[in-house]
Amino acid sequence: MKVLCVAEKPSISKSVSRMLSKDRYQTRNTKNQYIKNYEFEVYLNGELCQVTMTALLGHLMELDFDERFKKWYSCPPLALFNAPVKKEVKSDMQALSDNLIKESRRANMVVIWTDCDREGENIGAEVVSICKSANPRIRVKRAKFSVIQPREIQTAWENLVELDYVQADAVDARMELDLRIGAAFTRFQTLQLQSKFTELDQKIISYGSCQFPTLGFVVDQYKKSQDFVPETMWRIDVALEKNGTSAKFYWIRSHLFDQHACAVLYDLCAEVGIATVKKVTAKPTEKWRPLPLTTVELQKLGSWYLKMSSDRMMSVAEKLYNNGYISYPRTETDVFDDNFQLHPLIEKQVNDGRWGGFAQRLLNGGFRKPRKGKHDDKAHPPIHPTRDASGLQGDEQRVHELITRRFLGCCSENAKGHETVVEIQIASESFTARGLMIMEKNYLEVYTYDKWSDSSIPTFSEGEVIRPSKLEMHDSQTVAPSLLTEPELITLMDKSGIGTDATIHEHIKKILEREYAVKEDDKYFCPTTLGMALVEGYDSFDIEIAMSKPYLRSQMESYMENIIARVKTKDEVIRLSLQMYREVFERAIEQADRLELAAAKFLGHEPDQVARPNQQIGERVRDCMRCNSPLCLKKIKNLNHCVGCSTYPKCQESKFLPDAVIEASVSEEICERCSKPASDVQKLNLTFDKVVNPILQNAVCIYCSPEWRLFVDTQPRRNTTTTKANPVIERQQPLRVNNQPANTNTVPNPNTIRTNVQDTNTDVKCQCSLPASIRTVQKAGPNKNRQFYGCSKGKEQGCDFFQWADVDVGNTQPARANGGDNQTTWNNNNAGNFQRGSGSGSNNFELYQQQMNMENRDEDVGDTMKKKCLCDLTASLKVSNKDNANKGKKFWTCPKTARRCTFFEWEDGTAVSTSSSSGSSSSRSRGRGRGRGRGRGKGRGKSSE
């Protein structure tokens, strides 16, 4: 039988191969430099198996939104609660997936050797889905293990179990919820604050359903400390001295906040001046040995005793586990099973010079069964050492030492001592003193992190009367609560159900990385101004459940446990959790101005723009033609609506809507003509002021609609004189040269003109809404030295705008190259915006009508007759209107209005002529080449229409 074994990490794969094969294995390389395939033979249930052991690098797959929703401006953030998601192989894990597919095709069974926790089950489920896609009949088994030791690995191999898909479902549910909730809130708060505060314009203000309550704990403690008002309190101190030994006695009342009352009691005591011993209690006492070690406790101990962050602590522990020094470090269990073999683990420590003697005494009779805690995840035992510390250095040695001393301490006896408690009375007031004598240190000998010290007091007997050596009244002040330390924060998160034992350190790390909090003196967590602003902003919302508190996330975690308990399904948990957060999110959108006000308060200045309640964040219309970032619908102060690049001012691509448009929104309707695969172009819903245009009552595409062009070109021209040079233009402008006046009216093909840029004209705008450059024709011909306007960004990066400088397009029509009929000059291709000159709207309307009359007309055809162009779009059927032999003849061509492909085909199947007159080519170039260029007009000119 051929068996494919899959481990979660390369180190585990190699170790398991070595142990199962007794070091008799062969190695094959894969396409990934870190992943090896180990081949060996081993028996399973009496059958000899040919085994291939390979490895992963964590999760193979990732969950993400559909392409339409990935970009920030692709949809309103609220839509992410319902947007389609998909789980696919990560791009950098494709080689590992290919390796699994190849190996599974020739295997009869796949055995999952991932870590035995929820994440491990989920990774195993990913492996199974890939293997079954290549071999649907492959059997699936799972190896359960907690330590990388030969005996445990062999036991796991001989006792394979089924993969727990329920645990995998719980992880899938958490992943989907974290993706949807995190992305929605992150986009919302980032876009809401970036546009109002310049110091945040390059910052991603992330949100996480665990990360935010973690920040909430930090902010809450900080506010308690800041709001604390100290109070004065008073107390009475007493000391008794006997046989040269002094004992300090503590007042039973501890302290009083009333100075007068304390003074009265003090006067009574001073007046009596004698202390009477009322009770002496002597009894044996013990200091309890520690419980077996859990992940949460390990993180706290690392911070307390080793001064290491929880994230660093877990990183080192993970490395120790992978190298076989300790058991699996992610466990909630603080109970060793009754059948767990502890003596062999102790034996491995007897040769260590630091605690070897103590380990030997345990084996010689000092061993005691560890205490039993209250937690058992049924997956892993408590953390313990699996070998000695030979070869370890630095942090790895320190962490291993902590784990080993803790383990040996658990297997020892409690420390034992003798405690004496003495109670005295002066007047009506009682005071106590305690003394301790340690009899047996036991576990304290090895677990040196715990402290238990002797405190000697004199011997007293009941009824004894003695005069105090000190009787004083003192005042002091209450002390403000300190900021949270990492162990305290971990404890709060653990009690509140924020994160799991395996993820708590990650959430703490995130609030530091996101600069929501900092660590003062490398010990205390203090929120930053941004962290304070976010928490106060959300807490100011009029919602029932404060988002900075742990309630929402705790409820979600309890739902996850319901999946494990098979009480709820994955889909039910996702639905219920999203419903909770969606309600909160909708309220957050309604009250977004409160978030801005909180940010203004802590950032120290008003928003850069006037806060507008319920302002809609700009929605994506299409991808930018210059930088491929989203072009979004915006409303800019004093400039009405525009569609502009989301990366402004880095990219200044924009298209302003006329003043008559008073309301605009992005429609759900997609423009079929302009859209490309994975790059939709949305239509706009428009509301007009004064201008009533029934043609534009429905959603309209502002890039290709002839009705929209007609409407735009009949509107009064906006005064958009530029007073500041565009820095992008300045960098891209060629050097200036001397020019001579023009003398003809021929319209050249932009692809064949050699030009020099002279200057920019701020009154003439190209299709990019930028000042056009004045250029001069250099090529020999009738138009040599004639000036014209072109896009200042150049034809490779800009638009195809063209206009003669000596022609007023509002009133004059230039002559055709070869004489004959007059032809209108337009600045775009035949679907672009008509260039508005200084003439009246009526003249523009007449020119536009002329253009539409001379243009080839689209014909309506049935779906069964449609053809595809080279862009894989449905071709347009047009009719030739030129005065030649082809007039009235129908042909198919690319439907796009800009940057068309070269597709051309007569409807009747007539072959396309490849040799035509120069006049025909010139005419075709003029009809298409103006504003098109880039060789396309010339190519089409070869056909005789």
Short mmCIF file of C-alpha atoms in Angstrom, two decimals, residues 245-248 420-422 433-436 455-460:
data_model
loop_
_atom_site.label_atom_id
_atom_site.label_comp_id
_atom_site.label_asym_id
_atom_site.label_seq_id
_atom_site.Cartn_x
_atom_site.Cartn_y
_atom_site.Cartn_z
CA THR A 245 13.61 40.98 68.67
CA SER A 246 11.02 43.42 67.35
CA ALA A 247 7.69 42.58 65.73
CA LYS A 248 5.52 44.94 63.70
CA THR A 420 2.55 31.82 64.27
CA VAL A 421 -0.18 34.49 64.44
CA VAL A 422 -0.23 36.83 67.48
CA ALA A 433 1.58 40.06 63.63
CA ARG A 434 2.65 36.91 61.76
CA GLY A 435 5.80 34.86 61.91
CA LEU A 436 6.91 32.04 59.56
CA SER A 455 9.84 36.06 59.08
CA SER A 456 10.76 35.79 62.75
CA ILE A 457 8.77 37.24 65.64
CA PRO A 458 9.35 36.94 69.41
CA THR A 459 7.59 34.24 71.41
CA PHE A 460 4.42 35.51 73.11
#
